[in-house]
Short mmCIF file of C-alpha atoms in Angstrom, two decimals:
data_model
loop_
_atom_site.label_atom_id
_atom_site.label_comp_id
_atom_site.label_asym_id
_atom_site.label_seq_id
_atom_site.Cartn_x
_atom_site.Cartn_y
_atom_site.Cartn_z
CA UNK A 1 2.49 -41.90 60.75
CA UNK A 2 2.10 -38.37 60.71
CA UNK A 3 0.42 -35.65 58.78
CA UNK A 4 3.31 -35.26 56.41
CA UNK A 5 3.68 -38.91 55.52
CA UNK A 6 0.15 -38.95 54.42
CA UNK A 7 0.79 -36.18 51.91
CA UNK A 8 1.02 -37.72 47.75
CA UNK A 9 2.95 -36.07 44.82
CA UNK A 10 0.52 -33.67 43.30
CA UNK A 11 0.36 -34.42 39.38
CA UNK A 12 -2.17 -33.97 36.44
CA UNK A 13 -2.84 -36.33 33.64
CA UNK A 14 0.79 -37.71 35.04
CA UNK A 15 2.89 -33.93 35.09
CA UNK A 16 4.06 -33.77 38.48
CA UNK A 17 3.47 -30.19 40.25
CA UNK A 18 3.70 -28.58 43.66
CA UNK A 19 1.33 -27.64 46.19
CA UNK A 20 1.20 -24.05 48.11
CA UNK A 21 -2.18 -24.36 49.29
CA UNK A 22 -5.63 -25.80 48.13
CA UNK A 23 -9.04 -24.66 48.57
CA UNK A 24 -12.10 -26.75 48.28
CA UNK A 25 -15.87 -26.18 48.02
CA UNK A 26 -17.96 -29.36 48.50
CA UNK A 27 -22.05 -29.33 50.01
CA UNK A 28 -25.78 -30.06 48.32
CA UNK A 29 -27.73 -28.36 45.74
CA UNK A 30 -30.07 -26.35 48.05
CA UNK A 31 -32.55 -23.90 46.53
CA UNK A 32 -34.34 -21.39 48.88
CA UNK A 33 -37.99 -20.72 48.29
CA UNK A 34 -38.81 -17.52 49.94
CA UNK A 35 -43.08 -16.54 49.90
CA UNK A 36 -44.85 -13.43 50.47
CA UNK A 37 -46.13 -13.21 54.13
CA UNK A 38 -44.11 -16.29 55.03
CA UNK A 39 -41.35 -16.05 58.13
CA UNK A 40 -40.02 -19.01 57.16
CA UNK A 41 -38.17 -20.28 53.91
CA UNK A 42 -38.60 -23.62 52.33
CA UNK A 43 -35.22 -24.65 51.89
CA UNK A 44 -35.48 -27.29 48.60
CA UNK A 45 -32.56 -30.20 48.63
CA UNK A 46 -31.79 -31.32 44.51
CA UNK A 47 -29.08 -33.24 45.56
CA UNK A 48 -25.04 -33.67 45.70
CA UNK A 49 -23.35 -30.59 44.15
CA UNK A 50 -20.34 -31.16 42.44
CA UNK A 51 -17.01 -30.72 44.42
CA UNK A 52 -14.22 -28.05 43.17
CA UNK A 53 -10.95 -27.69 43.92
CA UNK A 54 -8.59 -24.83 43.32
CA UNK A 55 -4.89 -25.31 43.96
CA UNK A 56 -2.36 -23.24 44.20
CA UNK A 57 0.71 -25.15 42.69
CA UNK A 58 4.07 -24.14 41.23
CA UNK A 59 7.19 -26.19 39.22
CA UNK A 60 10.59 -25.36 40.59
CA UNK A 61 14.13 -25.95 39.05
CA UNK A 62 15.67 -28.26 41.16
CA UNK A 63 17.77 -31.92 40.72
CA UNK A 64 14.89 -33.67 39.67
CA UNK A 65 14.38 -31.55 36.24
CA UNK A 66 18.32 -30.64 35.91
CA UNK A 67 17.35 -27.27 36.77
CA UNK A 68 15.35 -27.07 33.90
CA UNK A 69 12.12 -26.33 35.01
CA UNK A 70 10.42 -24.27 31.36
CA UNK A 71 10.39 -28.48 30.01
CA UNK A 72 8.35 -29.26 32.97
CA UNK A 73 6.36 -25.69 33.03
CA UNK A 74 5.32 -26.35 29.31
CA UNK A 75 4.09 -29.96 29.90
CA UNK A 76 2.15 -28.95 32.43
CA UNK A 77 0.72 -26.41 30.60
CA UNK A 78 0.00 -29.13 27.40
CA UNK A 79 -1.99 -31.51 29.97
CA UNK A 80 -4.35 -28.15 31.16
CA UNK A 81 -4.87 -27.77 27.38
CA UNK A 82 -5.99 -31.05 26.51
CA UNK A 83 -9.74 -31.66 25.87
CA UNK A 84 -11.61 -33.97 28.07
CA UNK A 85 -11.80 -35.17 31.75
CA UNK A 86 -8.03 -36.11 33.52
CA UNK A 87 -6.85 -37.38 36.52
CA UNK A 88 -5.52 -35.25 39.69
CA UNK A 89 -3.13 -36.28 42.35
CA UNK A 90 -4.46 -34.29 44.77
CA UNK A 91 -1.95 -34.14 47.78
CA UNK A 92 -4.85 -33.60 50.95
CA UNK A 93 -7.89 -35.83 49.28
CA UNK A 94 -5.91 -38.42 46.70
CA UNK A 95 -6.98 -39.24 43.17
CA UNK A 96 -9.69 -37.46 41.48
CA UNK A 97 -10.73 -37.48 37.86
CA UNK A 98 -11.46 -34.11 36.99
CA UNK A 99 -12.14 -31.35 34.18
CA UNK A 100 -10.19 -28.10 34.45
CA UNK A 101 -13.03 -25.09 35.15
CA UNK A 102 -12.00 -22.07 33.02
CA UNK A 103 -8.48 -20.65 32.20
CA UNK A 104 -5.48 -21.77 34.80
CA UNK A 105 -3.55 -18.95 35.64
CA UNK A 106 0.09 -18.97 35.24
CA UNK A 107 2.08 -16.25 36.91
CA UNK A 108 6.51 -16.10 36.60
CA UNK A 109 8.13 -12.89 38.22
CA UNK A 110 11.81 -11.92 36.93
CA UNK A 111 13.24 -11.09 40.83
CA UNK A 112 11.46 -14.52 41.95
CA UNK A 113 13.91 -16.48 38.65
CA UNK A 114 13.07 -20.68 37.98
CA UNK A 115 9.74 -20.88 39.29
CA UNK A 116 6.58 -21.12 37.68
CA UNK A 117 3.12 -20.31 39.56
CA UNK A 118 -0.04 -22.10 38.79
CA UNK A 119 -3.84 -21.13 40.20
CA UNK A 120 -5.87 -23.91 38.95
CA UNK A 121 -9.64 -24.91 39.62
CA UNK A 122 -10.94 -28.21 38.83
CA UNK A 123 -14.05 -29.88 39.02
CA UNK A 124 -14.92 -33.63 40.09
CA UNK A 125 -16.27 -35.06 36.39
CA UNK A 126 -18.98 -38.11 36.04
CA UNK A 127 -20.93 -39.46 33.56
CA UNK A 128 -23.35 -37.60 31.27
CA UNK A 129 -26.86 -37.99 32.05
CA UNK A 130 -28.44 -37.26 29.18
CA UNK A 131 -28.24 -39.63 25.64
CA UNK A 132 -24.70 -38.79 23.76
CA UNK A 133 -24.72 -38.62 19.65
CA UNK A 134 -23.60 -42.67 18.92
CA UNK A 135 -20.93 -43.00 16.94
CA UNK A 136 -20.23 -46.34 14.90
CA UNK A 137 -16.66 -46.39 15.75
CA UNK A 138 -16.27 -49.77 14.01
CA UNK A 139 -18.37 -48.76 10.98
CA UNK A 140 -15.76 -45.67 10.20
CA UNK A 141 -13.00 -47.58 10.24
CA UNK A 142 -14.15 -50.37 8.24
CA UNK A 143 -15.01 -47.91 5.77
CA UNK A 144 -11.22 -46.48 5.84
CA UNK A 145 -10.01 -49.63 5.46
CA UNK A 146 -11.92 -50.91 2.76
CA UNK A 147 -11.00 -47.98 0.77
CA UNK A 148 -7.63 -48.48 1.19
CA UNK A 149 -7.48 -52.53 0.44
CA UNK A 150 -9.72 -51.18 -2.90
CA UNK A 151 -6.77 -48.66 -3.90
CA UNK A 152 -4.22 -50.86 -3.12
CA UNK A 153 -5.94 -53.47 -5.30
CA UNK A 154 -6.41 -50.93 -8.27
CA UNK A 155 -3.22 -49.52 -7.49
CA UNK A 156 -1.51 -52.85 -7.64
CA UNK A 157 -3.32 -53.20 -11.27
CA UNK A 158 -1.75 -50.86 -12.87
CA UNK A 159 2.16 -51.03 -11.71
CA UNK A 160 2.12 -55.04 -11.89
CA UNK A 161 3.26 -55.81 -15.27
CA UNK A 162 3.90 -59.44 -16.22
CA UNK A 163 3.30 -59.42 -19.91
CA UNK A 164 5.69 -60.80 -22.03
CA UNK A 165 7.59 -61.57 -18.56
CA UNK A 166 11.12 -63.61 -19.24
CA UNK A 167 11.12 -66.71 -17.48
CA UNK A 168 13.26 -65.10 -14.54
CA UNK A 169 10.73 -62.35 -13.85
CA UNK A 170 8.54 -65.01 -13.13
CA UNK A 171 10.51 -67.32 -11.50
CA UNK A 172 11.71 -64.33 -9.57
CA UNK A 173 8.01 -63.26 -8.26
CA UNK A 174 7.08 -66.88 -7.27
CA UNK A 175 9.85 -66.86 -5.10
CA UNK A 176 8.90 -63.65 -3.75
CA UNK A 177 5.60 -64.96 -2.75
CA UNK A 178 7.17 -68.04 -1.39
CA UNK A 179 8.77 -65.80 0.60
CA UNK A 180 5.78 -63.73 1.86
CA UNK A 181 3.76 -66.73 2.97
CA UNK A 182 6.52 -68.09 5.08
CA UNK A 183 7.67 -64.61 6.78
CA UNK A 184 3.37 -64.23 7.08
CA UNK A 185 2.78 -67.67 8.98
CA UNK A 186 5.87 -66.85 11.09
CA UNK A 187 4.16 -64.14 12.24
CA UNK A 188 0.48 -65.47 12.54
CA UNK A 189 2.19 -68.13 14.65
CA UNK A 190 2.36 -65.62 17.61
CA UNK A 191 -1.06 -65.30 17.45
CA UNK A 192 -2.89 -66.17 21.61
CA UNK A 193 -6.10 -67.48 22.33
CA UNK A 194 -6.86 -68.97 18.79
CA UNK A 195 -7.97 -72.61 18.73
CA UNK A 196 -5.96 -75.07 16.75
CA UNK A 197 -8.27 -75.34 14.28
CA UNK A 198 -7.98 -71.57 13.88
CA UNK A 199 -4.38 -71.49 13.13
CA UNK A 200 -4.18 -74.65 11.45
CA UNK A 201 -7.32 -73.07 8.31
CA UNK A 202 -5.57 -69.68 8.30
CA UNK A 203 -1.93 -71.70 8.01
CA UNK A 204 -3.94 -73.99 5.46
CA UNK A 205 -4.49 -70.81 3.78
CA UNK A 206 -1.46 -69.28 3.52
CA UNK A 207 -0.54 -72.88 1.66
CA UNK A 208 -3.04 -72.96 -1.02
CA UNK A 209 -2.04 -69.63 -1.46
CA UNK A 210 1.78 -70.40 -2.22
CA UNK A 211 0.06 -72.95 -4.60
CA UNK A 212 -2.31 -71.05 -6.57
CA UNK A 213 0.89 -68.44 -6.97
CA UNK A 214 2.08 -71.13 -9.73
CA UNK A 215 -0.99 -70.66 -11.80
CA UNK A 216 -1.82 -66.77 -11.60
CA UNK A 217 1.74 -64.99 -11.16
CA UNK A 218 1.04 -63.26 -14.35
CA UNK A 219 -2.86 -61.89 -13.25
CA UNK A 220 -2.59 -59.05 -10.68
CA UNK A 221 -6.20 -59.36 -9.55
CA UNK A 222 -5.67 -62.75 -8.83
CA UNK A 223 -2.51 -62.23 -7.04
CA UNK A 224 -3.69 -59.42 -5.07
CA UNK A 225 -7.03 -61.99 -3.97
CA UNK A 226 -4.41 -64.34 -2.74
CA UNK A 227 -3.04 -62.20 -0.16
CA UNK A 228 -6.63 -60.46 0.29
CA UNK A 229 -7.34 -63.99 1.33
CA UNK A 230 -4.81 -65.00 3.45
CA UNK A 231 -5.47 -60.95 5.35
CA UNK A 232 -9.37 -62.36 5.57
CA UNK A 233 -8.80 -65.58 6.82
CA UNK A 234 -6.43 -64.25 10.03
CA UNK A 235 -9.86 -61.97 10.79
CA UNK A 236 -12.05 -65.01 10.24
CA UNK A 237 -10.55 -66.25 13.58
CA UNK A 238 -11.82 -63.58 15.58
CA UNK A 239 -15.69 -63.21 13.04
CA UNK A 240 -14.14 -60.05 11.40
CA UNK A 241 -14.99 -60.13 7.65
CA UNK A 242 -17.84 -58.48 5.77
CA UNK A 243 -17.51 -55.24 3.20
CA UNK A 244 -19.00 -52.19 3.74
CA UNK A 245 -18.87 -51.75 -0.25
CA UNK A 246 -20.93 -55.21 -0.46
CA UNK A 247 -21.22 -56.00 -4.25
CA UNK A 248 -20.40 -52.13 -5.34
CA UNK A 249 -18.33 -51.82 -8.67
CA UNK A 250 -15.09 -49.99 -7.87
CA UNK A 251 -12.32 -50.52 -9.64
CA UNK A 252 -10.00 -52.94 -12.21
CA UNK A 253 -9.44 -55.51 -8.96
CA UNK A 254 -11.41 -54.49 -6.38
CA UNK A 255 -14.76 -54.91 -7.79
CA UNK A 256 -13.71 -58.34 -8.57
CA UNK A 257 -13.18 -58.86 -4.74
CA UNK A 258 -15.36 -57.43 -3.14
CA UNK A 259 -18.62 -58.89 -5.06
CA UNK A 260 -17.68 -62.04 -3.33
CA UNK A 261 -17.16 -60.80 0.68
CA UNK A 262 -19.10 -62.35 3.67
CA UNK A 263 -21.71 -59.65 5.08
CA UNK A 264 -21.24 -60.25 8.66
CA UNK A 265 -19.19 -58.55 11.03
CA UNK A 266 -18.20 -59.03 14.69
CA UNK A 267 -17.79 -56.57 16.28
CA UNK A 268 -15.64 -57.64 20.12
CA UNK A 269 -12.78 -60.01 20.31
CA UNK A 270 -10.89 -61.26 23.34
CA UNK A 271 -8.42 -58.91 24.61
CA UNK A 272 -5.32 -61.54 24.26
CA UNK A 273 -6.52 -62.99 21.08
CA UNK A 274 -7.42 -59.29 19.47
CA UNK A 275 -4.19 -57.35 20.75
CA UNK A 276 -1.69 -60.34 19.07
CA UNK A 277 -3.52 -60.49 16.21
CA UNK A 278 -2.95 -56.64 15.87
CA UNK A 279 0.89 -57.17 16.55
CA UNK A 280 0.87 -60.06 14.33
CA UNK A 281 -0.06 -58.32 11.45
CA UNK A 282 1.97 -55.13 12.17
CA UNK A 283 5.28 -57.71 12.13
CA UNK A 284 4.15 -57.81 8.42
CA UNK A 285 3.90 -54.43 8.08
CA UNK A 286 7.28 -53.29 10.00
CA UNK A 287 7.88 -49.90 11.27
CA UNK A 288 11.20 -48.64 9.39
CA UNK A 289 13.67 -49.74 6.91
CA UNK A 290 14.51 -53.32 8.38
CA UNK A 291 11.43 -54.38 9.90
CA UNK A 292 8.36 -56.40 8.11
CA UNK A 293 8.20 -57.73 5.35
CA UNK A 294 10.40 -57.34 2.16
CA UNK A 295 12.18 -54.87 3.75
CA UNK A 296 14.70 -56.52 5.09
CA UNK A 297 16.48 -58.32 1.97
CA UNK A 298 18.39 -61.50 2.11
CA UNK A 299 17.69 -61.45 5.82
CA UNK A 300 15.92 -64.85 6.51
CA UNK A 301 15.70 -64.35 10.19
CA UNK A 302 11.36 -63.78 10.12
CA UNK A 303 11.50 -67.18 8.13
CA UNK A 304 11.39 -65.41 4.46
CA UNK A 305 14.42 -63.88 2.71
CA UNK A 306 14.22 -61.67 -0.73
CA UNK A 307 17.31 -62.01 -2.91
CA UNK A 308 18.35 -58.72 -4.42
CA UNK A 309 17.69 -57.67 -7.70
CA UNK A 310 20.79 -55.93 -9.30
CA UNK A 311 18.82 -53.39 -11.97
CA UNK A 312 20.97 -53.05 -14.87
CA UNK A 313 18.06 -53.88 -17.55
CA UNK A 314 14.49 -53.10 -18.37
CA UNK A 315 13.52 -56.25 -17.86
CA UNK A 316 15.49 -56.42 -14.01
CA UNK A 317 13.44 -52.68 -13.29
CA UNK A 318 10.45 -54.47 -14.21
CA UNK A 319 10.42 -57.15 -11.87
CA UNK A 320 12.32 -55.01 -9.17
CA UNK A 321 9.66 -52.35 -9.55
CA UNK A 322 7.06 -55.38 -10.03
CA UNK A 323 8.14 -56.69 -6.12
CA UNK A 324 7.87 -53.40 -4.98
CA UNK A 325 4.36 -53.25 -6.45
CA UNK A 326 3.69 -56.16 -4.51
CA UNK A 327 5.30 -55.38 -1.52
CA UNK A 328 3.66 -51.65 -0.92
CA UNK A 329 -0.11 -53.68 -1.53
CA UNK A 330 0.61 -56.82 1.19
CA UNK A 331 1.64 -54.09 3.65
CA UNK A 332 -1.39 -52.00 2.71
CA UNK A 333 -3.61 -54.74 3.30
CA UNK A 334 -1.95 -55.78 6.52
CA UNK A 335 -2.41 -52.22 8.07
CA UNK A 336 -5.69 -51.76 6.66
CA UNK A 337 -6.85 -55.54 8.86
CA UNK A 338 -4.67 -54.64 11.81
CA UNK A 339 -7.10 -51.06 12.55
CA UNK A 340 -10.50 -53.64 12.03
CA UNK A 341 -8.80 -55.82 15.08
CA UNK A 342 -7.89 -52.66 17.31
CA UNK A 343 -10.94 -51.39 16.82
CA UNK A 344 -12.72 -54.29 17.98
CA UNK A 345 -10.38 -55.64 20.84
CA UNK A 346 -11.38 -55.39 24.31
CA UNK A 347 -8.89 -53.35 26.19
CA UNK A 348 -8.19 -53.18 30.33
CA UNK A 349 -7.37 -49.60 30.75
CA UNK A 350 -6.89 -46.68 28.72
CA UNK A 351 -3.34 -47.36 28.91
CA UNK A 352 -4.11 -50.56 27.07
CA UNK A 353 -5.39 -48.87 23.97
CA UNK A 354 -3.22 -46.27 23.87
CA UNK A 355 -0.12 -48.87 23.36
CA UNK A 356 -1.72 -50.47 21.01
CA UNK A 357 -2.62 -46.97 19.37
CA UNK A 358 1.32 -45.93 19.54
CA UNK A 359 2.22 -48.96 17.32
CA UNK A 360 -0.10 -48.64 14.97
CA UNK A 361 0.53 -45.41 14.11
CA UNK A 362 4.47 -45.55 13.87
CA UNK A 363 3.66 -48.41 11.04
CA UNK A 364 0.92 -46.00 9.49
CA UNK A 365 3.85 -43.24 9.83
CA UNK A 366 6.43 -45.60 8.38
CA UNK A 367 3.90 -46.50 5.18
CA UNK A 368 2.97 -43.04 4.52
CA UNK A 369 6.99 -41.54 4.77
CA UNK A 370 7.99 -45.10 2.48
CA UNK A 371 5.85 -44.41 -0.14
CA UNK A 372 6.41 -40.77 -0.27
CA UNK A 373 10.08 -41.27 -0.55
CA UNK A 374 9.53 -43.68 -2.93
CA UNK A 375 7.32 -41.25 -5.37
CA UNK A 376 9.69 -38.94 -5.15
CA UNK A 377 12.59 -41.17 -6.09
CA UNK A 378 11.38 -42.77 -8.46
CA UNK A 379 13.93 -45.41 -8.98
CA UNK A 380 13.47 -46.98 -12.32
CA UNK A 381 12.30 -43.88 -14.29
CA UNK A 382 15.44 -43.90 -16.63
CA UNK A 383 13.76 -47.35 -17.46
CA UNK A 384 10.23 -45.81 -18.07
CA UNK A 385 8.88 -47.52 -15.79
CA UNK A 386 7.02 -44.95 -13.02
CA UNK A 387 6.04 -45.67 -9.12
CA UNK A 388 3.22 -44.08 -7.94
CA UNK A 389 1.89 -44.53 -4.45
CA UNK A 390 -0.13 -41.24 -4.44
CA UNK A 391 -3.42 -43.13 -4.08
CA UNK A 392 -2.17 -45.21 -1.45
CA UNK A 393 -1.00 -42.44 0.50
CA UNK A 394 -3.88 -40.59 0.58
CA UNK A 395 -5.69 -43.59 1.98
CA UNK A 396 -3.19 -44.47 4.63
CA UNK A 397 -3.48 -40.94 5.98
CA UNK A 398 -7.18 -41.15 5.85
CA UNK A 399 -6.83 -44.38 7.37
CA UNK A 400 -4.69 -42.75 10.63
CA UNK A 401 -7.25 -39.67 10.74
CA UNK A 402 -10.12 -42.18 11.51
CA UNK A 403 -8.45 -44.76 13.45
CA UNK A 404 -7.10 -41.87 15.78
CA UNK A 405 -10.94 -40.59 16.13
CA UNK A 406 -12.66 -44.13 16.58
CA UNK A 407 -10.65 -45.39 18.74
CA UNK A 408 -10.29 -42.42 21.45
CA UNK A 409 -14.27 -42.12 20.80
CA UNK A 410 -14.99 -46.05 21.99
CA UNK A 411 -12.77 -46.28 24.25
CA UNK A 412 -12.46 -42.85 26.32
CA UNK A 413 -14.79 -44.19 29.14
CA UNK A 414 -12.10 -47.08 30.03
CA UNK A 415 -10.26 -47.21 33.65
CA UNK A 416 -6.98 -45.40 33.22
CA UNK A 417 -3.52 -46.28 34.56
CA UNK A 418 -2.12 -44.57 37.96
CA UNK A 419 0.91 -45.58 39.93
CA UNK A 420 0.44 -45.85 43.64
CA UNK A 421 3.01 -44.93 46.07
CA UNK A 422 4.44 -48.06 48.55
CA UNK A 423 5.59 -46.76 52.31
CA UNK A 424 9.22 -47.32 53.06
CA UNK A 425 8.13 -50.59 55.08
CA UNK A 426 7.04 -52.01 51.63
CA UNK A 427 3.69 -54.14 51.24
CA UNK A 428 1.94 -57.53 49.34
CA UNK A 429 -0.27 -57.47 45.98
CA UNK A 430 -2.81 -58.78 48.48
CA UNK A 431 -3.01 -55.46 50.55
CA UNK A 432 -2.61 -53.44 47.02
CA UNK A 433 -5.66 -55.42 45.52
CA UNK A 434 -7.94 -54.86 48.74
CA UNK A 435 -6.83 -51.44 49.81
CA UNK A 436 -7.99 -50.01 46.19
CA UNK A 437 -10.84 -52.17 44.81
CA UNK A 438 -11.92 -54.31 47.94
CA UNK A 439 -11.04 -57.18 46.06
CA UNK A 440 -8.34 -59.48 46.92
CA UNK A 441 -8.91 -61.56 43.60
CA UNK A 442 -7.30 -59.30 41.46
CA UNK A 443 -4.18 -59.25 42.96
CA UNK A 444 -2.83 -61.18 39.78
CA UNK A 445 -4.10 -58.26 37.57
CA UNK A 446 -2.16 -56.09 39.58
CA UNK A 447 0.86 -58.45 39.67
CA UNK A 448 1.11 -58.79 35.74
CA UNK A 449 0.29 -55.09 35.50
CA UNK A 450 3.69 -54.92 37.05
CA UNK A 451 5.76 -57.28 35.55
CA UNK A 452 8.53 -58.02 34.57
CA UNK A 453 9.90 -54.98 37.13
CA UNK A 454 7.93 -57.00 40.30
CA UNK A 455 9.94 -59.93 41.14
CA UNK A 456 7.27 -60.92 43.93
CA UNK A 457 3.49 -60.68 45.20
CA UNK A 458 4.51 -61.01 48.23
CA UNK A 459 7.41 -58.44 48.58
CA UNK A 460 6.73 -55.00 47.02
CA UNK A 461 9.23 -52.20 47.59
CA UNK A 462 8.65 -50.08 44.73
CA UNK A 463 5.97 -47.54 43.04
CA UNK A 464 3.14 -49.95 41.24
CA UNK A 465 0.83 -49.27 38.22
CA UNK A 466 -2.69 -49.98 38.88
CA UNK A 467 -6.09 -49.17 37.70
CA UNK A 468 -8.06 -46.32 38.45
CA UNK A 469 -11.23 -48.76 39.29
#
């Protein structure tokens, strides 16, 4: 094979580039000790210095980038910009994870026309030696959710109006909840790596639930501890519950609730069992207009269907406004228990989390643009009867600010996701396992890492995505 088939693709953080030429400066830490009246030096060794690279690269319109080469230019430019440590494709000496050193120059000539040139230096980046400020990753976003079950609670309080109810009304919000619980155990029933016993007390749950709905429709603390309960018991399978408010006073419902919650809190769950459990309770949640529940009306498909309400009375805007009530406060709570399982699942790679990450925050997205359009709607006013979310929606977004934070804090140190290049004459998971970690046993890793694009272990054709350790 010669030199030229050696060569890789030259990318950072994943932006593909060009190579002109590369210079690198690699050798020890030596300090020289000169002393009066001595000939000779003493020549003192502290060590490994760290190796730097600087490239000279470029991005070119051509077919691959239509000709369009300012798109890729610019997201080049975004991954030099990012903070933090990224991997290099380096064409001569193969992956590094690096830090960019300084400012990357960027130079485009008019007579030269669809070419951008690139002088970059990077460094080779490890792990800090010295102590790092600890962050309780888990503890801030505990403390975001809590805040928004409590306002969700309180919030709930005052738009849930079942006094003087007709019989309909009520009739109306039973079924509701009827609903709820079946679309909710639909979706708990994905749930992996949960014993039988798990499912079967959270399902239990969900039951008693429906049941106690006959007796407390017209209380909305007790309805909102219903589904506070059934949110608790789907955490109980992995030891998430506990309150960082613990017995504190905080509002018409909440208080109620919370000066009963368990004080313990675990604090890792199994990657299967903690990534469907997220997923799980984002199917409650949804991410637009027909997704999760009681969004979707008459649509029984997620094993729950809400009739419409046609609004032509007070007493049809109070129970349509009454549903929504309820509706905005199950999702609430959902979201708020999904971030306390991300936080706490174990994760693979970096690649992992950040999926996980992406979905959570198009349903934190979806909440926060739902109730805004909502407030500003405000579809039963000419009945005098008022929706407002703004508490809510201040807590979702606090809710995404600290999520966003914790997790990128806890989890920044994880393996990251690289795609190796197969030869023309095409390889086995086997020889992909070995040749990067010297381990042939986690050739299934690699083979599931792939799927479903890689038909077989044996046979491999194609680019594959593994690991960066």
């Amino acid at each position: 094979m010669t030199w030229r088939a050696n060569l890789q693709f030259a990318s950072f953080r994943g932006v593909p580039f060009h190579v002109l030429s590369h210079e690198a400066s690699i050798g020890r830490r030596n300090v020289v000790h000169q002393y009066p009246f001595k000939d000779d030096p003493y020549i003192e060794d502290l060590g490994l210095d760290t190796d730097e690279f600087t490239i000279e690269g470029y991005v070119i319109a051509n077919e691959e980038n239509d000709y369009d080469y300012f798109s890729q230019r610019n997201n080049l430019i975004t991954a030099l910009k990012q903070a933090g440590p990224g991997a290099l494709k380096h064409p001569y000496l193969g992956e590094k994870y690096v830090s960019l050193v300084g400012k990357a120059r960027i130079r485009e000539m008019f007579n030269e026309g669809g070419i951008a040139r690139f002088t970059m230096t990077f460094m080779v980046t490890s792990d800090a030696i010295f102590p790092k400020e600890s962050i309780d990753t888990s503890g801030a976003v505990d403390k975001a959710s809590e805040k928004l079950i409590d306002t969700a609670l309180d919030s709930f309080y005052e738009q849930y109006d079942m006094e003087d109810a007709p019989a309909f009304s009520l009739a109306g919000m039973i079924d509701d909840f009827d609903s709820y619980v079946s679309f909710a155990k639909n979706k708990v029933s994905a749930m992996r790596n949960a014993s039988g016993s798990s499912l079967s007390y959270v399902k239990s749950t969900f039951d008693d639930a429906r049941e106690v709905m006959l007796e407390v429709v017209r209380y909305p603390c007790q309805v909102g501890a219903l589904v506070f309960d059934c949110v608790d018991s789907i955490l109980e399978v992995a030891n998430i519950v506990g309150s960082g408010y613990l017995g504190q006073i905080l509002g018409q419902c909440s208080g109620q609730i919370i000066s009963s919650r368990l004080s313990s809190i675990g604090d890792k769950v199994n990657e299967t069992l903690g990534q469907s459990m997220v997923l799980s309770m984002l199917g409650i949640v949804g991410v637009n207009d027909v997704t999760g529940f009681g969004t979707a009306f008459n649509a029984s498909s997620g094993g729950g269907s809400l009739t419409t309400i046609n609004v032509s009375t007070h007493s049809t805007a109070r129970q349509a406004a009454n549903r929504l009530a309820f509706i905005n406060m199950t999702k609430a709570m959902y979201l708020a228990g999904s971030v306390r399982a991300a936080i706490r699942s174990e994760y693979r790679s970096l690649s992992d989390v950040e999926k996980i990450k992406a979905q959570i925050i198009n349903s934190i997205d979806y909440m926060i643009e739902k109730l805004g359009d909502e407030s500003a709607s405000d579809p039963y006013k000419n009945y005098g009867i008022y929706v407002d979310n703004r508490n809510i929606y201040s807590d979702i977004e606090n809710l995404r600010s600290e999520f966003a934070k914790a997790i990128k804090q806890k989890f920044i140190n994880l393996p990251y996701e690289v795609e190796e290049e197969i030869s023309p004459e095409g390889t086995t998971i086997l020889h992909l396992a070995y040749g990067k970690y010297l381990d042939i046993s986690r050739d299934e890793e690699v083979f599931k890492r792939n799927q479903p694009t890689l038909k077989h272990p044996g046979f491999v054709l194609d680019n594959v995505r593994m690991l960066s350790e």
